[in-house]
Short mmCIF file of C-alpha atoms in Angstrom, two decimals:
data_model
loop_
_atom_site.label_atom_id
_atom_site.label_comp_id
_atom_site.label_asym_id
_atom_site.label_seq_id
_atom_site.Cartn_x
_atom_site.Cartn_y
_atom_site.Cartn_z
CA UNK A 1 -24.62 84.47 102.14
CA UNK A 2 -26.68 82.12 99.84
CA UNK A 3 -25.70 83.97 96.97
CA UNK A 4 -21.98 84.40 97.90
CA UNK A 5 -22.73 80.19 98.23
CA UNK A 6 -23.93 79.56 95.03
CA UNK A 7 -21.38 81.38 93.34
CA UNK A 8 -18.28 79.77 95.34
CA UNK A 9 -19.72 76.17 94.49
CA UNK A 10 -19.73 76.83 90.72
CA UNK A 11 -15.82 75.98 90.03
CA UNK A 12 -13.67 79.55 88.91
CA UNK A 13 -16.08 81.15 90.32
CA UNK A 14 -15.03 83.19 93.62
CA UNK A 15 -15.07 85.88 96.24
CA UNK A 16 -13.45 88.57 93.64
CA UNK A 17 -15.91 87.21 90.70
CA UNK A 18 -18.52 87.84 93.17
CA UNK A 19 -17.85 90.97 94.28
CA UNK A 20 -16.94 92.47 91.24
CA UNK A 21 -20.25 91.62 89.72
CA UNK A 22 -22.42 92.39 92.78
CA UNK A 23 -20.97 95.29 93.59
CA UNK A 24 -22.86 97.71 91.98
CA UNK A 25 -26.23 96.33 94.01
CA UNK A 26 -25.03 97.80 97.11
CA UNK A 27 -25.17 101.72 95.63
CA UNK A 28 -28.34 102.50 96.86
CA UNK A 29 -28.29 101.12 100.17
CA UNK A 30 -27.09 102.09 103.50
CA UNK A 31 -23.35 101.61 104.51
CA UNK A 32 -24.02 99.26 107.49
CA UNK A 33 -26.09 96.90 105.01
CA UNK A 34 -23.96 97.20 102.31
CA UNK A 35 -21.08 96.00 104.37
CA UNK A 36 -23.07 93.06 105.39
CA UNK A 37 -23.87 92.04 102.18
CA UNK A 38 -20.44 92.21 101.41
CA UNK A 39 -19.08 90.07 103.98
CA UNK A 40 -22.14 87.60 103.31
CA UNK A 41 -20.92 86.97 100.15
CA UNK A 42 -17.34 87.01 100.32
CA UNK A 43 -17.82 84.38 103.47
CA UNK A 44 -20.43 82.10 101.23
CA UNK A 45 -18.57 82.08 98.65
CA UNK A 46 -14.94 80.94 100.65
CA UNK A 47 -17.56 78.09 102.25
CA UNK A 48 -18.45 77.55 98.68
CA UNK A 49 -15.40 76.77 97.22
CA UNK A 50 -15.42 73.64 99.42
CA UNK A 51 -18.13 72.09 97.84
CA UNK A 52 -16.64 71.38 94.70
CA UNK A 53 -13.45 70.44 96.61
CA UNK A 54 -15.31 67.65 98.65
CA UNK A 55 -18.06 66.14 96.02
CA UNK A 56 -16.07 66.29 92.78
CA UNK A 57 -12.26 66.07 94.54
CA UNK A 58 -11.39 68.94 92.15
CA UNK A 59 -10.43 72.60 93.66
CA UNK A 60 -13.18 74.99 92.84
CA UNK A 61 -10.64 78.22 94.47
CA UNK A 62 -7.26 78.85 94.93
CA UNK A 63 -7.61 78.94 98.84
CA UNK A 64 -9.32 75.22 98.01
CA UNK A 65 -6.05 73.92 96.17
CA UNK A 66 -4.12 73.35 99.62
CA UNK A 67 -6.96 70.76 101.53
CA UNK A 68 -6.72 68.90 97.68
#
């Protein structure tokens, strides 16, 4: 989730970015942990697109653009 974070509060940056280039980590592990990576980052990043939206008042995601 700290990952999925970082990448959702760098602006452009978002859940499909962040799956895309993570992706390929999850190979070698189990299903069940793989899937909870997954949703880790895809839910840190949708919390990280708020950051940008609150501290610089610009949307970081298009989910973001509606609360702007």
């Amino acid at each position: 989730m700290c990952i999925g974070l970082a990448l959702g509060a760098i602006p452009s940056l978002g859940t499909s970015v962040g799956i895309r280039v993570l992706l390929p980590l999850t190979f070698g592990v189990e299903s069940v942990g793989a899937m909870i990576f997954l949703i880790g980052l895809y839910k840190g990043s949708l919390l990280g697109g708020s950051i940008s939206d609150i501290l610089l008042n610009t949307p970081g995601t298009a989910g973001a653009v509606v609360t702007y």
